[in-house]
Every structure is written in C-alpha cells, then in structure tokens.
Amino acid sequence: MPDDRIGRALDKYYQAGTTKLFTAIAMKAALKFQVSMKSIHLDSSSISVEGAYKNCQGKSQEVETESEDTESSMKTIKIVHGYPRDKRPNLKQFIIDTIVSGDGDVPLYLKIDDGNADDKSVFVSRLKEFKNQWTFEGICVADSALYTAENLSAMAEMKWITRVPLSIKSAQDKICNIKESDWEDSQIKGYKIATRTSEYANIKQRWLVIESEIRKQAELKKIVKRVEKQLESAKATLRKLSTQNFACIPDAEAAIKKLSDSWKYQGKRI
C-alpha cells in the first residue's frame, strides 16, 4: 500500500538522521547553483499543533521519550507548551531551527526540536553541527538569543554578528553615555551610527548603535503622552491627599514623599 511505503520511507529517514540528510542534499544543491557562503543566518520558528499528543504509553509528552537507538543523536521530540511565536499559548508546539544562506536565503540546515527548546541554549550547538558538515569560514548571523556569555565563549573560533540585548547592563550604560558628537550619519537617510567597543565575556567586540530619527520621534511622542497621563493622575491623587487631616506636619510630609516616590515623571516636582 502507498501509505505503508511512505511510512517505511519516513522510518528510514529518521534512522539516517533527518538533519544530516537535509544538509547533505542542501550542500549538493548549493554547490551546483554556486550559492555564496560568505554569511549564514540562523533562526527558529514554532509550529503550533492541535490535539493532546500523548506518547505510546498514553502519557503526555511532557515526559521525554528517547529513541530506541541510544547511540544516535536523533530522539523523539517533545510536543509541549513553550514560547509561542505565533501567539497561540493554548496550543502545544514543536520548534524548527533553520540556517539559510545570506545569498538568496537558500535553506542549508534544518533541525526539529522540542516545543520548549530555548534558543539561547541550542543556537551554538546548531552552528557547530552545521560547521561539522560544511567547510564554512563565513559569518554567522543570529538574533539576540545568541548573545550570552556562555555562547560567546563557545564561539571563540567563529565569526558572528548578533544584536546585543538591552537587558545587559553594560549595553544600557553605553547607550546612555553616547554624546551628540559621537553620532555619525549613515548612508541611509534618517539613521545615525555610533561605534563602541566592548569586552563582554572577556571577548573583544565592536558594537554599532543605530538611531532611527523616525523611531526616535515616535518614542518621544509616546513619552509625552505617558507624562501627560501621569500628570493628570498625579494632580487627582494630590487633590485627594490635600483633603485628608494629619496629626502633624511630619506626617503630612511623609505622605507627600511616599506619593511622589511612586511617580516616574512628576515625583521630583513636589
């Protein structure tokens, strides 16, 4: 039966290793069509699915199920709840990690992973697996999930570009300390660039801070609206406080200070 043949073929693909098979085919296609390998781009996508997705023992796949071939790097993935990139937190999911070429976004590598896999913990291993099959000396590009102290240390022999997350204090400090004279006009109209150096995770790096004039003006408008909204709220709260009776001046001052400390924009006006 056709269904049986498809099933047997899929079993053979699984045993051979779908990632190795995909990459081997992609290598031949890239060589044939002379795809440039100066840079590659790594990212992940979540695929949401309907249904309970229980394993053969009837247990939820929240429990990890390993492949029978313990020597193989392949394992049965866990279809579980995770970070939903498609905004469907009610559904279980699995993750697809892909690497594409900078030349035409040609798929070069594919890995299916558990639905709760963390990009920060798997991105470096995906790049290393890719380099094991390809003779690649170009630049690896990924989003900010790649930028952790552990990942940077593990990528000591690689060339990479990524976005520095602003959750890192040193990044916040460098942005706040940029002077107006530090900005240089970009080749793209409406953008400015400031260059900074860093040795985060004991690795020398060059950071480019990019400012968009359109984005800057949009953010300033949002701040003005938030200030105005909080000002109205502050006035109303202060009027309510002024109707209260206090036993002494220090008690009134303490109440005013407590109130002003809770205001992000108007607190220093009192």
mmCIF file with all atom_site columns, N, CA and C in Angstrom, residues 67-125:
data_model
loop_
_atom_site.group_PDB
_atom_site.id
_atom_site.type_symbol
_atom_site.label_atom_id
_atom_site.label_alt_id
_atom_site.label_comp_id
_atom_site.label_asym_id
_atom_site.label_entity_id
_atom_site.label_seq_id
_atom_site.pdbx_PDB_ins_code
_atom_site.Cartn_x
_atom_site.Cartn_y
_atom_site.Cartn_z
_atom_site.occupancy
_atom_site.B_iso_or_equiv
_atom_site.pdbx_formal_charge
_atom_site.auth_seq_id
_atom_site.auth_comp_id
_atom_site.auth_asym_id
_atom_site.auth_atom_id
_atom_site.pdbx_PDB_model_num
ATOM 1   N N  . SER A 1 67  ? 14.790 7.956  21.618 1.00 0.00 ? 67  SER A N  1
ATOM 2   C CA . SER A 1 67  ? 14.802 6.994  20.528 1.00 0.00 ? 67  SER A CA 1
ATOM 3   C C  . SER A 1 67  ? 15.354 5.671  21.021 1.00 0.00 ? 67  SER A C  1
ATOM 4   N N  . GLU A 1 68  ? 14.945 4.561  20.409 1.00 0.00 ? 68  GLU A N  1
ATOM 5   C CA . GLU A 1 68  ? 15.457 3.252  20.798 1.00 0.00 ? 68  GLU A CA 1
ATOM 6   C C  . GLU A 1 68  ? 16.952 3.152  20.534 1.00 0.00 ? 68  GLU A C  1
ATOM 7   N N  . ASP A 1 69  ? 17.427 3.861  19.525 1.00 0.00 ? 69  ASP A N  1
ATOM 8   C CA . ASP A 1 69  ? 18.853 3.860  19.212 1.00 0.00 ? 69  ASP A CA 1
ATOM 9   C C  . ASP A 1 69  ? 19.532 4.907  20.087 1.00 0.00 ? 69  ASP A C  1
ATOM 10  N N  . THR A 1 70  ? 20.027 4.496  21.242 1.00 0.00 ? 70  THR A N  1
ATOM 11  C CA . THR A 1 70  ? 20.610 5.419  22.200 1.00 0.00 ? 70  THR A CA 1
ATOM 12  C C  . THR A 1 70  ? 21.910 6.008  21.703 1.00 0.00 ? 70  THR A C  1
ATOM 13  N N  . GLU A 1 71  ? 22.549 5.365  20.721 1.00 0.00 ? 71  GLU A N  1
ATOM 14  C CA . GLU A 1 71  ? 23.794 5.884  20.183 1.00 0.00 ? 71  GLU A CA 1
ATOM 15  C C  . GLU A 1 71  ? 23.556 7.008  19.185 1.00 0.00 ? 71  GLU A C  1
ATOM 16  N N  . SER A 1 72  ? 22.335 7.115  18.703 1.00 0.00 ? 72  SER A N  1
ATOM 17  C CA . SER A 1 72  ? 22.012 8.115  17.696 1.00 0.00 ? 72  SER A CA 1
ATOM 18  C C  . SER A 1 72  ? 21.766 9.464  18.347 1.00 0.00 ? 72  SER A C  1
ATOM 19  N N  . SER A 1 73  ? 22.121 10.520 17.614 1.00 0.00 ? 73  SER A N  1
ATOM 20  C CA . SER A 1 73  ? 21.854 11.869 18.114 1.00 0.00 ? 73  SER A CA 1
ATOM 21  C C  . SER A 1 73  ? 20.382 12.223 17.949 1.00 0.00 ? 73  SER A C  1
ATOM 22  N N  . MET A 1 74  ? 19.640 11.416 17.187 1.00 0.00 ? 74  MET A N  1
ATOM 23  C CA . MET A 1 74  ? 18.227 11.668 16.999 1.00 0.00 ? 74  MET A CA 1
ATOM 24  C C  . MET A 1 74  ? 17.440 11.175 18.197 1.00 0.00 ? 74  MET A C  1
ATOM 25  N N  . LYS A 1 75  ? 16.383 11.866 18.525 1.00 0.00 ? 75  LYS A N  1
ATOM 26  C CA . LYS A 1 75  ? 15.493 11.444 19.597 1.00 0.00 ? 75  LYS A CA 1
ATOM 27  C C  . LYS A 1 75  ? 14.092 11.907 19.258 1.00 0.00 ? 75  LYS A C  1
ATOM 28  N N  . THR A 1 76  ? 13.118 11.261 19.877 1.00 0.00 ? 76  THR A N  1
ATOM 29  C CA . THR A 1 76  ? 11.736 11.665 19.664 1.00 0.00 ? 76  THR A CA 1
ATOM 30  C C  . THR A 1 76  ? 11.525 13.030 20.306 1.00 0.00 ? 76  THR A C  1
ATOM 31  N N  . ILE A 1 77  ? 11.045 13.978 19.546 1.00 0.00 ? 77  ILE A N  1
ATOM 32  C CA . ILE A 1 77  ? 10.859 15.323 20.088 1.00 0.00 ? 77  ILE A CA 1
ATOM 33  C C  . ILE A 1 77  ? 9.658  15.345 21.025 1.00 0.00 ? 77  ILE A C  1
ATOM 34  N N  . LYS A 1 78  ? 9.640  16.334 21.902 1.00 0.00 ? 78  LYS A N  1
ATOM 35  C CA . LYS A 1 78  ? 8.530  16.537 22.820 1.00 0.00 ? 78  LYS A CA 1
ATOM 36  C C  . LYS A 1 78  ? 7.632  17.654 22.280 1.00 0.00 ? 78  LYS A C  1
ATOM 37  N N  . ILE A 1 79  ? 6.388  17.314 22.002 1.00 0.00 ? 79  ILE A N  1
ATOM 38  C CA . ILE A 1 79  ? 5.416  18.313 21.566 1.00 0.00 ? 79  ILE A CA 1
ATOM 39  C C  . ILE A 1 79  ? 4.719  18.822 22.819 1.00 0.00 ? 79  ILE A C  1
ATOM 40  N N  . VAL A 1 80  ? 5.158  19.979 23.275 1.00 0.00 ? 80  VAL A N  1
ATOM 41  C CA . VAL A 1 80  ? 4.714  20.521 24.560 1.00 0.00 ? 80  VAL A CA 1
ATOM 42  C C  . VAL A 1 80  ? 4.472  22.020 24.423 1.00 0.00 ? 80  VAL A C  1
ATOM 43  N N  . HIS A 1 81  ? 3.984  22.610 25.503 1.00 0.00 ? 81  HIS A N  1
ATOM 44  C CA . HIS A 1 81  ? 3.815  24.061 25.529 1.00 0.00 ? 81  HIS A CA 1
ATOM 45  C C  . HIS A 1 81  ? 5.185  24.726 25.661 1.00 0.00 ? 81  HIS A C  1
ATOM 46  N N  . GLY A 1 82  ? 5.353  25.838 24.976 1.00 0.00 ? 82  GLY A N  1
ATOM 47  C CA . GLY A 1 82  ? 6.595  26.596 25.039 1.00 0.00 ? 82  GLY A CA 1
ATOM 48  C C  . GLY A 1 82  ? 6.318  28.049 24.723 1.00 0.00 ? 82  GLY A C  1
ATOM 49  N N  . TYR A 1 83  ? 7.361  28.791 24.321 1.00 0.00 ? 83  TYR A N  1
ATOM 50  C CA . TYR A 1 83  ? 7.162  30.185 23.944 1.00 0.00 ? 83  TYR A CA 1
ATOM 51  C C  . TYR A 1 83  ? 6.531  30.234 22.559 1.00 0.00 ? 83  TYR A C  1
ATOM 52  N N  . PRO A 1 84  ? 5.271  30.710 22.454 1.00 0.00 ? 84  PRO A N  1
ATOM 53  C CA . PRO A 1 84  ? 4.553  30.659 21.170 1.00 0.00 ? 84  PRO A CA 1
ATOM 54  C C  . PRO A 1 84  ? 4.843  31.877 20.295 1.00 0.00 ? 84  PRO A C  1
ATOM 55  N N  . ARG A 1 85  ? 5.638  31.694 19.270 1.00 0.00 ? 85  ARG A N  1
ATOM 56  C CA . ARG A 1 85  ? 5.943  32.810 18.372 1.00 0.00 ? 85  ARG A CA 1
ATOM 57  C C  . ARG A 1 85  ? 4.740  33.188 17.507 1.00 0.00 ? 85  ARG A C  1
ATOM 58  N N  . ASP A 1 86  ? 3.788  32.268 17.360 1.00 0.00 ? 86  ASP A N  1
ATOM 59  C CA . ASP A 1 86  ? 2.591  32.569 16.560 1.00 0.00 ? 86  ASP A CA 1
ATOM 60  C C  . ASP A 1 86  ? 1.407  32.991 17.431 1.00 0.00 ? 86  ASP A C  1
ATOM 61  N N  . LYS A 1 87  ? 1.712  33.361 18.693 1.00 0.00 ? 87  LYS A N  1
ATOM 62  C CA . LYS A 1 87  ? 0.695  33.913 19.601 1.00 0.00 ? 87  LYS A CA 1
ATOM 63  C C  . LYS A 1 87  ? -0.443 32.943 19.897 1.00 0.00 ? 87  LYS A C  1
ATOM 64  N N  . ARG A 1 88  ? -0.112 31.642 20.012 1.00 0.00 ? 88  ARG A N  1
ATOM 65  C CA . ARG A 1 88  ? -1.119 30.647 20.390 1.00 0.00 ? 88  ARG A CA 1
ATOM 66  C C  . ARG A 1 88  ? -0.653 29.885 21.627 1.00 0.00 ? 88  ARG A C  1
ATOM 67  N N  . PRO A 1 89  ? -0.635 30.533 22.793 1.00 0.00 ? 89  PRO A N  1
ATOM 68  C CA . PRO A 1 89  ? -0.127 29.889 24.010 1.00 0.00 ? 89  PRO A CA 1
ATOM 69  C C  . PRO A 1 89  ? -0.970 28.717 24.477 1.00 0.00 ? 89  PRO A C  1
ATOM 70  N N  . ASN A 1 90  ? -2.191 28.601 23.965 1.00 0.00 ? 90  ASN A N  1
ATOM 71  C CA . ASN A 1 90  ? -3.064 27.499 24.384 1.00 0.00 ? 90  ASN A CA 1
ATOM 72  C C  . ASN A 1 90  ? -2.715 26.187 23.683 1.00 0.00 ? 90  ASN A C  1
ATOM 73  N N  . LEU A 1 91  ? -1.899 26.239 22.633 1.00 0.00 ? 91  LEU A N  1
ATOM 74  C CA . LEU A 1 91  ? -1.574 25.045 21.862 1.00 0.00 ? 91  LEU A CA 1
ATOM 75  C C  . LEU A 1 91  ? -0.159 24.546 22.153 1.00 0.00 ? 91  LEU A C  1
ATOM 76  N N  . LYS A 1 92  ? 0.018  23.228 22.047 1.00 0.00 ? 92  LYS A N  1
ATOM 77  C CA . LYS A 1 92  ? 1.359  22.665 22.124 1.00 0.00 ? 92  LYS A CA 1
ATOM 78  C C  . LYS A 1 92  ? 2.078  22.941 20.808 1.00 0.00 ? 92  LYS A C  1
ATOM 79  N N  . GLN A 1 93  ? 3.376  22.723 20.803 1.00 0.00 ? 93  GLN A N  1
ATOM 80  C CA . GLN A 1 93  ? 4.133  23.099 19.623 1.00 0.00 ? 93  GLN A CA 1
ATOM 81  C C  . GLN A 1 93  ? 5.433  22.305 19.517 1.00 0.00 ? 93  GLN A C  1
ATOM 82  N N  . PHE A 1 94  ? 6.088  22.423 18.361 1.00 0.00 ? 94  PHE A N  1
ATOM 83  C CA . PHE A 1 94  ? 7.465  21.973 18.207 1.00 0.00 ? 94  PHE A CA 1
ATOM 84  C C  . PHE A 1 94  ? 8.234  23.089 17.516 1.00 0.00 ? 94  PHE A C  1
ATOM 85  N N  . ILE A 1 95  ? 9.548  23.021 17.535 1.00 0.00 ? 95  ILE A N  1
ATOM 86  C CA . ILE A 1 95  ? 10.404 24.086 17.041 1.00 0.00 ? 95  ILE A CA 1
ATOM 87  C C  . ILE A 1 95  ? 11.177 23.627 15.812 1.00 0.00 ? 95  ILE A C  1
ATOM 88  N N  . ILE A 1 96  ? 11.314 24.513 14.846 1.00 0.00 ? 96  ILE A N  1
ATOM 89  C CA . ILE A 1 96  ? 12.154 24.262 13.680 1.00 0.00 ? 96  ILE A CA 1
ATOM 90  C C  . ILE A 1 96  ? 13.292 25.276 13.677 1.00 0.00 ? 96  ILE A C  1
ATOM 91  N N  . ASP A 1 97  ? 14.527 24.797 13.797 1.00 0.00 ? 97  ASP A N  1
ATOM 92  C CA . ASP A 1 97  ? 15.708 25.645 13.681 1.00 0.00 ? 97  ASP A CA 1
ATOM 93  C C  . ASP A 1 97  ? 16.221 25.556 12.250 1.00 0.00 ? 97  ASP A C  1
ATOM 94  N N  . THR A 1 98  ? 16.448 26.695 11.617 1.00 0.00 ? 98  THR A N  1
ATOM 95  C CA . THR A 1 98  ? 16.917 26.692 10.230 1.00 0.00 ? 98  THR A CA 1
ATOM 96  C C  . THR A 1 98  ? 18.110 27.623 10.068 1.00 0.00 ? 98  THR A C  1
ATOM 97  N N  . ILE A 1 99  ? 18.991 27.240 9.163  1.00 0.00 ? 99  ILE A N  1
ATOM 98  C CA . ILE A 1 99  ? 20.100 28.092 8.740  1.00 0.00 ? 99  ILE A CA 1
ATOM 99  C C  . ILE A 1 99  ? 19.947 28.311 7.244  1.00 0.00 ? 99  ILE A C  1
ATOM 100 N N  . VAL A 1 100 ? 19.986 29.560 6.828  1.00 0.00 ? 100 VAL A N  1
ATOM 101 C CA . VAL A 1 100 ? 19.870 29.884 5.405  1.00 0.00 ? 100 VAL A CA 1
ATOM 102 C C  . VAL A 1 100 ? 21.079 30.705 4.985  1.00 0.00 ? 100 VAL A C  1
ATOM 103 N N  . SER A 1 101 ? 21.338 30.725 3.692  1.00 0.00 ? 101 SER A N  1
ATOM 104 C CA . SER A 1 101 ? 22.464 31.483 3.163  1.00 0.00 ? 101 SER A CA 1
ATOM 105 C C  . SER A 1 101 ? 22.121 32.968 3.093  1.00 0.00 ? 101 SER A C  1
ATOM 106 N N  . GLY A 1 102 ? 23.151 33.804 3.248  1.00 0.00 ? 102 GLY A N  1
ATOM 107 C CA . GLY A 1 102 ? 22.941 35.229 3.055  1.00 0.00 ? 102 GLY A CA 1
ATOM 108 C C  . GLY A 1 102 ? 22.665 35.560 1.600  1.00 0.00 ? 102 GLY A C  1
ATOM 109 N N  . ASP A 1 103 ? 23.045 34.665 0.721  1.00 0.00 ? 103 ASP A N  1
ATOM 110 C CA . ASP A 1 103 ? 22.830 34.807 -0.719 1.00 0.00 ? 103 ASP A CA 1
ATOM 111 C C  . ASP A 1 103 ? 21.516 34.128 -1.107 1.00 0.00 ? 103 ASP A C  1
ATOM 112 N N  . GLY A 1 104 ? 20.427 34.886 -1.076 1.00 0.00 ? 104 GLY A N  1
ATOM 113 C CA . GLY A 1 104 ? 19.144 34.360 -1.534 1.00 0.00 ? 104 GLY A CA 1
ATOM 114 C C  . GLY A 1 104 ? 18.341 33.588 -0.516 1.00 0.00 ? 104 GLY A C  1
ATOM 115 N N  . ASP A 1 105 ? 18.786 33.537 0.748  1.00 0.00 ? 105 ASP A N  1
ATOM 116 C CA . ASP A 1 105 ? 18.058 32.819 1.806  1.00 0.00 ? 105 ASP A CA 1
ATOM 117 C C  . ASP A 1 105 ? 17.800 31.359 1.441  1.00 0.00 ? 105 ASP A C  1
ATOM 118 N N  . VAL A 1 106 ? 18.789 30.702 0.867  1.00 0.00 ? 106 VAL A N  1
ATOM 119 C CA . VAL A 1 106 ? 18.651 29.297 0.490  1.00 0.00 ? 106 VAL A CA 1
ATOM 120 C C  . VAL A 1 106 ? 18.778 28.423 1.748  1.00 0.00 ? 106 VAL A C  1
ATOM 121 N N  . PRO A 1 107 ? 17.796 27.549 2.055  1.00 0.00 ? 107 PRO A N  1
ATOM 122 C CA . PRO A 1 107 ? 17.884 26.696 3.246  1.00 0.00 ? 107 PRO A CA 1
ATOM 123 C C  . PRO A 1 107 ? 19.077 25.747 3.157  1.00 0.00 ? 107 PRO A C  1
ATOM 124 N N  . LEU A 1 108 ? 19.892 25.735 4.213  1.00 0.00 ? 108 LEU A N  1
ATOM 125 C CA . LEU A 1 108 ? 21.086 24.894 4.240  1.00 0.00 ? 108 LEU A CA 1
ATOM 126 C C  . LEU A 1 108 ? 21.073 23.879 5.363  1.00 0.00 ? 108 LEU A C  1
ATOM 127 N N  . TYR A 1 109 ? 20.267 24.126 6.387  1.00 0.00 ? 109 TYR A N  1
ATOM 128 C CA . TYR A 1 109 ? 20.265 23.275 7.588  1.00 0.00 ? 109 TYR A CA 1
ATOM 129 C C  . TYR A 1 109 ? 18.892 23.345 8.224  1.00 0.00 ? 109 TYR A C  1
ATOM 130 N N  . LEU A 1 110 ? 18.419 22.205 8.732  1.00 0.00 ? 110 LEU A N  1
ATOM 131 C CA . LEU A 1 110 ? 17.115 22.154 9.393  1.00 0.00 ? 110 LEU A CA 1
ATOM 132 C C  . LEU A 1 110 ? 17.176 21.179 10.551 1.00 0.00 ? 110 LEU A C  1
ATOM 133 N N  . LYS A 1 111 ? 16.658 21.584 11.687 1.00 0.00 ? 111 LYS A N  1
ATOM 134 C CA . LYS A 1 111 ? 16.624 20.725 12.879 1.00 0.00 ? 111 LYS A CA 1
ATOM 135 C C  . LYS A 1 111 ? 15.277 20.890 13.564 1.00 0.00 ? 111 LYS A C  1
ATOM 136 N N  . ILE A 1 112 ? 14.607 19.779 13.817 1.00 0.00 ? 112 ILE A N  1
ATOM 137 C CA . ILE A 1 112 ? 13.336 19.789 14.544 1.00 0.00 ? 112 ILE A CA 1
ATOM 138 C C  . ILE A 1 112 ? 13.635 19.597 16.022 1.00 0.00 ? 112 ILE A C  1
ATOM 139 N N  . ASP A 1 113 ? 13.034 20.430 16.877 1.00 0.00 ? 113 ASP A N  1
ATOM 140 C CA . ASP A 1 113 ? 13.359 20.377 18.300 1.00 0.00 ? 113 ASP A CA 1
ATOM 141 C C  . ASP A 1 113 ? 12.097 20.388 19.160 1.00 0.00 ? 113 ASP A C  1
ATOM 142 N N  . ASP A 1 114 ? 12.303 20.138 20.470 1.00 0.00 ? 114 ASP A N  1
ATOM 143 C CA . ASP A 1 114 ? 11.197 20.128 21.425 1.00 0.00 ? 114 ASP A CA 1
ATOM 144 C C  . ASP A 1 114 ? 10.479 21.477 21.443 1.00 0.00 ? 114 ASP A C  1
ATOM 145 N N  . GLY A 1 115 ? 9.211  21.438 21.797 1.00 0.00 ? 115 GLY A N  1
ATOM 146 C CA . GLY A 1 115 ? 8.414  22.661 21.804 1.00 0.00 ? 115 GLY A CA 1
ATOM 147 C C  . GLY A 1 115 ? 8.851  23.681 22.827 1.00 0.00 ? 115 GLY A C  1
ATOM 148 N N  . ASN A 1 116 ? 9.582  23.243 23.862 1.00 0.00 ? 116 ASN A N  1
ATOM 149 C CA . ASN A 1 116 ? 10.044 24.179 24.887 1.00 0.00 ? 116 ASN A CA 1
ATOM 150 C C  . ASN A 1 116 ? 11.548 24.421 24.809 1.00 0.00 ? 116 ASN A C  1
ATOM 151 N N  . ALA A 1 117 ? 12.160 24.113 23.663 1.00 0.00 ? 117 ALA A N  1
ATOM 152 C CA . ALA A 1 117 ? 13.598 24.333 23.495 1.00 0.00 ? 117 ALA A CA 1
ATOM 153 C C  . ALA A 1 117 ? 13.905 25.825 23.581 1.00 0.00 ? 117 ALA A C  1
ATOM 154 N N  . ASP A 1 118 ? 14.998 26.154 24.265 1.00 0.00 ? 118 ASP A N  1
ATOM 155 C CA . ASP A 1 118 ? 15.405 27.543 24.458 1.00 0.00 ? 118 ASP A CA 1
ATOM 156 C C  . ASP A 1 118 ? 16.466 27.918 23.433 1.00 0.00 ? 118 ASP A C  1
ATOM 157 N N  . ASP A 1 119 ? 16.208 28.964 22.657 1.00 0.00 ? 119 ASP A N  1
ATOM 158 C CA . ASP A 1 119 ? 17.157 29.385 21.623 1.00 0.00 ? 119 ASP A CA 1
ATOM 159 C C  . ASP A 1 119 ? 18.547 29.637 22.202 1.00 0.00 ? 119 ASP A C  1
ATOM 160 N N  . LYS A 1 120 ? 18.597 30.234 23.378 1.00 0.00 ? 120 LYS A N  1
ATOM 161 C CA . LYS A 1 120 ? 19.890 30.579 23.975 1.00 0.00 ? 120 LYS A CA 1
ATOM 162 C C  . LYS A 1 120 ? 20.756 29.353 24.223 1.00 0.00 ? 120 LYS A C  1
ATOM 163 N N  . SER A 1 121 ? 20.124 28.224 24.522 1.00 0.00 ? 121 SER A N  1
ATOM 164 C CA . SER A 1 121 ? 20.879 27.027 24.868 1.00 0.00 ? 121 SER A CA 1
ATOM 165 C C  . SER A 1 121 ? 21.183 26.135 23.674 1.00 0.00 ? 121 SER A C  1
ATOM 166 N N  . VAL A 1 122 ? 20.534 26.366 22.532 1.00 0.00 ? 122 VAL A N  1
ATOM 167 C CA . VAL A 1 122 ? 20.725 25.460 21.384 1.00 0.00 ? 122 VAL A CA 1
ATOM 168 C C  . VAL A 1 122 ? 21.372 26.111 20.172 1.00 0.00 ? 122 VAL A C  1
ATOM 169 N N  . PHE A 1 123 ? 21.370 27.445 20.100 1.00 0.00 ? 123 PHE A N  1
ATOM 170 C CA . PHE A 1 123 ? 21.852 28.109 18.882 1.00 0.00 ? 123 PHE A CA 1
ATOM 171 C C  . PHE A 1 123 ? 23.307 27.764 18.556 1.00 0.00 ? 123 PHE A C  1
ATOM 172 N N  . VAL A 1 124 ? 24.184 27.775 19.570 1.00 0.00 ? 124 VAL A N  1
ATOM 173 C CA . VAL A 1 124 ? 25.599 27.494 19.309 1.00 0.00 ? 124 VAL A CA 1
ATOM 174 C C  . VAL A 1 124 ? 25.790 26.063 18.827 1.00 0.00 ? 124 VAL A C  1
ATOM 175 N N  . SER A 1 125 ? 25.085 25.108 19.446 1.00 0.00 ? 125 SER A N  1
ATOM 176 C CA . SER A 1 125 ? 25.215 23.712 19.023 1.00 0.00 ? 125 SER A CA 1
ATOM 177 C C  . SER A 1 125 ? 24.720 23.532 17.590 1.00 0.00 ? 125 SER A C  1
#
